[in-house]
Amino acid sequence: MDHLANADMRSLANQEGFILVYPQGSCLDGNPHWNSFLSKSDNKSDVEDIDFFSSLIDEINSNYNVDLDRVYVCGYSNGGMMSYALACALSQKVAAIGSISGTMLDWPEVCTPTHPMPVIILHGTNDEVLPYQGNSDWSSVPYALNYWVEFNELSQTP
């Protein structure tokens, strides 16, 4: 995220009175990443990122006045994948998520949120890295959308 976007987000957080945290994933081969598979054997390293987020929420809560019913997570690309993972694994601590150009990596057999999960998905149809319709490596955006529509028991009709 560029410096100006960070400054704008910090300014908005200060103005509106909310806590803003944007952690960076661990470096792997010179690039930051999140281990966003719930089935840990599929992750790129042995870093326990879900545990990290759980501890981070607990630490922030122990130092600040946090409304634990209003913890929201969003991310871009691999961060969007991490948002889906946190919706599945830490739903007792996460109220809603957003995924921007990310894909969902784990499915019903391992994704077990404890409550209906509000989700916003933003993904371009011309994305060549994580294709909107998916490919042999990545699930499609419609598949993720359908998962959350069914899990949240929503109507398919807007």
PDB file of C-alpha atoms in Angstrom:
ATOM      1  CA  MET A   1       0.000   0.000   0.000  1.00  0.00           C
ATOM      2  CA  ASP A   2       1.447   3.339  -0.885  1.00  0.00           C
ATOM      3  CA  HIS A   3       2.348   5.993   1.648  1.00  0.00           C
ATOM      4  CA  LEU A   4      -0.452   8.411   0.661  1.00  0.00           C
ATOM      5  CA  ALA A   5      -3.147   5.746   1.060  1.00  0.00           C
ATOM      6  CA  ASN A   6      -1.742   4.903   4.502  1.00  0.00           C
ATOM      7  CA  ALA A   7      -1.799   8.582   5.480  1.00  0.00           C
ATOM      8  CA  ASP A   8      -5.408   8.929   4.276  1.00  0.00           C
ATOM      9  CA  MET A   9      -6.452   5.835   6.214  1.00  0.00           C
ATOM     10  CA  ARG A  10      -4.690   7.046   9.381  1.00  0.00           C
ATOM     11  CA  SER A  11      -6.326  10.452   9.029  1.00  0.00           C
ATOM     12  CA  LEU A  12      -9.777   8.883   8.651  1.00  0.00           C
ATOM     13  CA  ALA A  13      -9.182   6.565  11.630  1.00  0.00           C
ATOM     14  CA  ASN A  14      -8.156   9.524  13.799  1.00  0.00           C
ATOM     15  CA  GLN A  15     -11.112  11.598  12.619  1.00  0.00           C
ATOM     16  CA  GLU A  16     -13.702   8.842  13.103  1.00  0.00           C
ATOM     17  CA  GLY A  17     -12.218   7.287  16.252  1.00  0.00           C
ATOM     18  CA  PHE A  18     -11.399   3.761  15.156  1.00  0.00           C
ATOM     19  CA  ILE A  19      -8.256   1.680  15.507  1.00  0.00           C
ATOM     20  CA  LEU A  20      -6.470   0.936  12.258  1.00  0.00           C
ATOM     21  CA  VAL A  21      -3.876  -1.812  11.999  1.00  0.00           C
ATOM     22  CA  TYR A  22      -2.204  -2.974   8.809  1.00  0.00           C
ATOM     23  CA  PRO A  23       0.347  -5.690   9.556  1.00  0.00           C
ATOM     24  CA  GLN A  24       2.819  -6.918   6.960  1.00  0.00           C
ATOM     25  CA  GLY A  25       3.169 -10.612   6.138  1.00  0.00           C
ATOM     26  CA  SER A  26       6.416 -12.514   6.648  1.00  0.00           C
ATOM     27  CA  CYS A  27       9.094 -12.299   3.952  1.00  0.00           C
ATOM     28  CA  LEU A  28       9.563 -15.310   1.726  1.00  0.00           C
ATOM     29  CA  ASP A  29      12.093 -15.081  -1.100  1.00  0.00           C
ATOM     30  CA  GLY A  30      12.132 -11.299  -0.677  1.00  0.00           C
ATOM     31  CA  ASN A  31       8.352 -10.839  -0.858  1.00  0.00           C
ATOM     32  CA  PRO A  32       5.812 -10.527   1.960  1.00  0.00           C
ATOM     33  CA  HIS A  33       3.155 -13.219   2.185  1.00  0.00           C
ATOM     34  CA  TRP A  34       0.470 -14.611   4.465  1.00  0.00           C
ATOM     35  CA  ASN A  35      -0.045 -18.308   5.083  1.00  0.00           C
ATOM     36  CA  SER A  36      -3.710 -18.224   4.225  1.00  0.00           C
ATOM     37  CA  PHE A  37      -4.485 -21.929   3.837  1.00  0.00           C
ATOM     38  CA  LEU A  38      -6.301 -23.395   6.832  1.00  0.00           C
ATOM     39  CA  SER A  39      -4.895 -26.787   5.867  1.00  0.00           C
ATOM     40  CA  LYS A  40      -1.406 -25.839   7.004  1.00  0.00           C
ATOM     41  CA  SER A  41       0.421 -28.367   4.798  1.00  0.00           C
ATOM     42  CA  ASP A  42      -0.494 -26.203   1.770  1.00  0.00           C
ATOM     43  CA  ASN A  43       1.141 -23.041   3.155  1.00  0.00           C
ATOM     44  CA  LYS A  44       4.436 -21.667   1.836  1.00  0.00           C
ATOM     45  CA  SER A  45       6.185 -21.662   5.223  1.00  0.00           C
ATOM     46  CA  ASP A  46       5.660 -22.745   8.828  1.00  0.00           C
ATOM     47  CA  VAL A  47       4.718 -19.257  10.087  1.00  0.00           C
ATOM     48  CA  GLU A  48       1.453 -19.450  12.061  1.00  0.00           C
ATOM     49  CA  ASP A  49      -0.279 -16.372  10.643  1.00  0.00           C
ATOM     50  CA  ILE A  50      -3.752 -17.201  11.963  1.00  0.00           C
ATOM     51  CA  ASP A  51      -2.304 -17.492  15.467  1.00  0.00           C
ATOM     52  CA  PHE A  52      -0.477 -14.191  14.856  1.00  0.00           C
ATOM     53  CA  PHE A  53      -3.755 -12.423  14.013  1.00  0.00           C
ATOM     54  CA  SER A  54      -5.485 -13.952  17.028  1.00  0.00           C
ATOM     55  CA  SER A  55      -2.683 -12.748  19.314  1.00  0.00           C
ATOM     56  CA  LEU A  56      -2.630  -9.344  17.613  1.00  0.00           C
ATOM     57  CA  ILE A  57      -6.350  -8.828  18.275  1.00  0.00           C
ATOM     58  CA  ASP A  58      -5.876  -9.909  21.905  1.00  0.00           C
ATOM     59  CA  GLU A  59      -2.870  -7.601  22.378  1.00  0.00           C
ATOM     60  CA  ILE A  60      -4.617  -4.572  20.891  1.00  0.00           C
ATOM     61  CA  ASN A  61      -7.674  -5.306  23.020  1.00  0.00           C
ATOM     62  CA  SER A  62      -5.534  -5.466  26.171  1.00  0.00           C
ATOM     63  CA  ASN A  63      -4.091  -2.000  25.451  1.00  0.00           C
ATOM     64  CA  TYR A  64      -7.019  -0.098  23.948  1.00  0.00           C
ATOM     65  CA  ASN A  65     -10.773   0.214  24.272  1.00  0.00           C
ATOM     66  CA  VAL A  66     -11.805  -2.223  21.516  1.00  0.00           C
ATOM     67  CA  ASP A  67     -15.377  -3.105  20.621  1.00  0.00           C
ATOM     68  CA  LEU A  68     -14.732  -6.790  19.947  1.00  0.00           C
ATOM     69  CA  ASP A  69     -18.035  -7.046  18.067  1.00  0.00           C
ATOM     70  CA  ARG A  70     -16.640  -4.653  15.455  1.00  0.00           C
ATOM     71  CA  VAL A  71     -13.321  -6.140  14.352  1.00  0.00           C
ATOM     72  CA  TYR A  72     -13.132  -6.054  10.563  1.00  0.00           C
ATOM     73  CA  VAL A  73     -10.455  -7.561   8.336  1.00  0.00           C
ATOM     74  CA  CYS A  74      -9.707  -6.763   4.722  1.00  0.00           C
ATOM     75  CA  GLY A  75      -6.828  -7.367   2.380  1.00  0.00           C
ATOM     76  CA  TYR A  76      -5.596  -7.213  -1.180  1.00  0.00           C
ATOM     77  CA  SER A  77      -4.487 -10.277  -3.186  1.00  0.00           C
ATOM     78  CA  ASN A  78      -2.805 -12.636  -0.698  1.00  0.00           C
ATOM     79  CA  GLY A  79      -4.203 -10.352   2.016  1.00  0.00           C
ATOM     80  CA  GLY A  80      -7.678 -10.985   0.579  1.00  0.00           C
ATOM     81  CA  MET A  81      -6.969 -14.706   0.841  1.00  0.00           C
ATOM     82  CA  MET A  82      -5.950 -14.126   4.463  1.00  0.00           C
ATOM     83  CA  SER A  83      -9.233 -12.306   5.097  1.00  0.00           C
ATOM     84  CA  TYR A  84     -11.164 -15.382   3.952  1.00  0.00           C
ATOM     85  CA  ALA A  85      -8.995 -17.597   6.174  1.00  0.00           C
ATOM     86  CA  LEU A  86      -9.643 -15.367   9.194  1.00  0.00           C
ATOM     87  CA  ALA A  87     -13.395 -15.408   8.494  1.00  0.00           C
ATOM     88  CA  CYS A  88     -13.207 -19.186   8.648  1.00  0.00           C
ATOM     89  CA  ALA A  89     -10.750 -19.692  11.516  1.00  0.00           C
ATOM     90  CA  LEU A  90     -11.263 -16.640  13.756  1.00  0.00           C
ATOM     91  CA  SER A  91     -14.944 -15.851  13.327  1.00  0.00           C
ATOM     92  CA  GLN A  92     -15.255 -15.620  17.112  1.00  0.00           C
ATOM     93  CA  LYS A  93     -12.985 -12.535  16.853  1.00  0.00           C
ATOM     94  CA  VAL A  94     -13.860 -11.191  13.383  1.00  0.00           C
ATOM     95  CA  ALA A  95     -17.178  -9.504  12.614  1.00  0.00           C
ATOM     96  CA  ALA A  96     -16.837  -9.088   8.835  1.00  0.00           C
ATOM     97  CA  ILE A  97     -14.272  -9.299   6.058  1.00  0.00           C
ATOM     98  CA  GLY A  98     -13.367  -7.785   2.716  1.00  0.00           C
ATOM     99  CA  SER A  99     -11.347  -9.394  -0.056  1.00  0.00           C
ATOM    100  CA  ILE A 100      -9.894  -7.278  -2.843  1.00  0.00           C
ATOM    101  CA  SER A 101      -8.486  -9.311  -5.733  1.00  0.00           C
ATOM    102  CA  GLY A 102      -8.153 -12.365  -3.496  1.00  0.00           C
ATOM    103  CA  THR A 103      -9.528 -15.867  -3.693  1.00  0.00           C
ATOM    104  CA  MET A 104     -10.812 -18.292  -1.095  1.00  0.00           C
ATOM    105  CA  LEU A 105      -8.476 -21.226  -0.546  1.00  0.00           C
ATOM    106  CA  ASP A 106     -10.362 -23.487   1.879  1.00  0.00           C
ATOM    107  CA  TRP A 107     -13.897 -24.742   1.650  1.00  0.00           C
ATOM    108  CA  PRO A 108     -16.783 -26.078   3.732  1.00  0.00           C
ATOM    109  CA  GLU A 109     -14.951 -29.034   5.186  1.00  0.00           C
ATOM    110  CA  VAL A 110     -12.476 -26.710   6.942  1.00  0.00           C
ATOM    111  CA  CYS A 111     -14.283 -23.347   6.915  1.00  0.00           C
ATOM    112  CA  THR A 112     -16.513 -23.284   9.982  1.00  0.00           C
ATOM    113  CA  PRO A 113     -17.442 -19.734  11.042  1.00  0.00           C
ATOM    114  CA  THR A 114     -19.437 -19.487  14.262  1.00  0.00           C
ATOM    115  CA  HIS A 115     -21.824 -16.812  12.968  1.00  0.00           C
ATOM    116  CA  PRO A 116     -23.124 -15.404   9.691  1.00  0.00           C
ATOM    117  CA  MET A 117     -20.192 -13.545   8.145  1.00  0.00           C
ATOM    118  CA  PRO A 118     -20.700 -10.288   6.248  1.00  0.00           C
ATOM    119  CA  VAL A 119     -18.349 -10.344   3.254  1.00  0.00           C
ATOM    120  CA  ILE A 120     -17.529  -7.824   0.541  1.00  0.00           C
ATOM    121  CA  ILE A 121     -15.700  -9.106  -2.517  1.00  0.00           C
ATOM    122  CA  LEU A 122     -14.059  -6.715  -4.977  1.00  0.00           C
ATOM    123  CA  HIS A 123     -12.375  -8.423  -7.923  1.00  0.00           C
ATOM    124  CA  GLY A 124     -11.819  -7.344 -11.526  1.00  0.00           C
ATOM    125  CA  THR A 125     -12.934  -9.653 -14.309  1.00  0.00           C
ATOM    126  CA  ASN A 126      -9.655  -9.035 -16.201  1.00  0.00           C
ATOM    127  CA  ASP A 127      -7.373 -10.015 -13.289  1.00  0.00           C
ATOM    128  CA  GLU A 128      -4.586 -12.108 -14.839  1.00  0.00           C
ATOM    129  CA  VAL A 129      -2.911 -13.107 -11.541  1.00  0.00           C
ATOM    130  CA  LEU A 130      -6.001 -14.475  -9.770  1.00  0.00           C
ATOM    131  CA  PRO A 131      -8.517 -14.887 -12.604  1.00  0.00           C
ATOM    132  CA  TYR A 132     -12.119 -14.007 -11.804  1.00  0.00           C
ATOM    133  CA  GLN A 133     -13.301 -17.358 -13.216  1.00  0.00           C
ATOM    134  CA  GLY A 134     -10.466 -19.238 -11.488  1.00  0.00           C
ATOM    135  CA  ASN A 135      -8.059 -21.726 -13.039  1.00  0.00           C
ATOM    136  CA  SER A 136      -6.299 -24.951 -12.098  1.00  0.00           C
ATOM    137  CA  ASP A 137      -4.523 -23.181  -9.213  1.00  0.00           C
ATOM    138  CA  TRP A 138      -7.193 -20.818  -7.884  1.00  0.00           C
ATOM    139  CA  SER A 139     -10.895 -21.034  -7.146  1.00  0.00           C
ATOM    140  CA  SER A 140     -13.218 -18.606  -8.883  1.00  0.00           C
ATOM    141  CA  VAL A 141     -14.787 -15.512  -7.406  1.00  0.00           C
ATOM    142  CA  PRO A 142     -18.309 -16.878  -8.116  1.00  0.00           C
ATOM    143  CA  TYR A 143     -17.404 -20.006  -6.144  1.00  0.00           C
ATOM    144  CA  ALA A 144     -16.417 -17.909  -3.105  1.00  0.00           C
ATOM    145  CA  LEU A 145     -19.479 -15.716  -3.526  1.00  0.00           C
ATOM    146  CA  ASN A 146     -21.768 -18.764  -3.688  1.00  0.00           C
ATOM    147  CA  TYR A 147     -20.115 -20.261  -0.603  1.00  0.00           C
ATOM    148  CA  TRP A 148     -20.866 -17.153   1.481  1.00  0.00           C
ATOM    149  CA  VAL A 149     -24.373 -16.738   0.043  1.00  0.00           C
ATOM    150  CA  GLU A 150     -25.172 -20.319   1.080  1.00  0.00           C
ATOM    151  CA  PHE A 151     -23.382 -20.133   4.435  1.00  0.00           C
ATOM    152  CA  ASN A 152     -25.162 -16.891   5.321  1.00  0.00           C
ATOM    153  CA  GLU A 153     -28.478 -18.297   4.030  1.00  0.00           C
ATOM    154  CA  LEU A 154     -29.043 -15.380   1.659  1.00  0.00           C
ATOM    155  CA  SER A 155     -31.205 -15.084  -1.416  1.00  0.00           C
ATOM    156  CA  GLN A 156     -29.464 -15.374  -4.780  1.00  0.00           C
ATOM    157  CA  THR A 157     -31.640 -12.512  -6.026  1.00  0.00           C
ATOM    158  CA  PRO A 158     -30.434  -9.004  -5.135  1.00  0.00           C
TER     159      PRO A 158
END
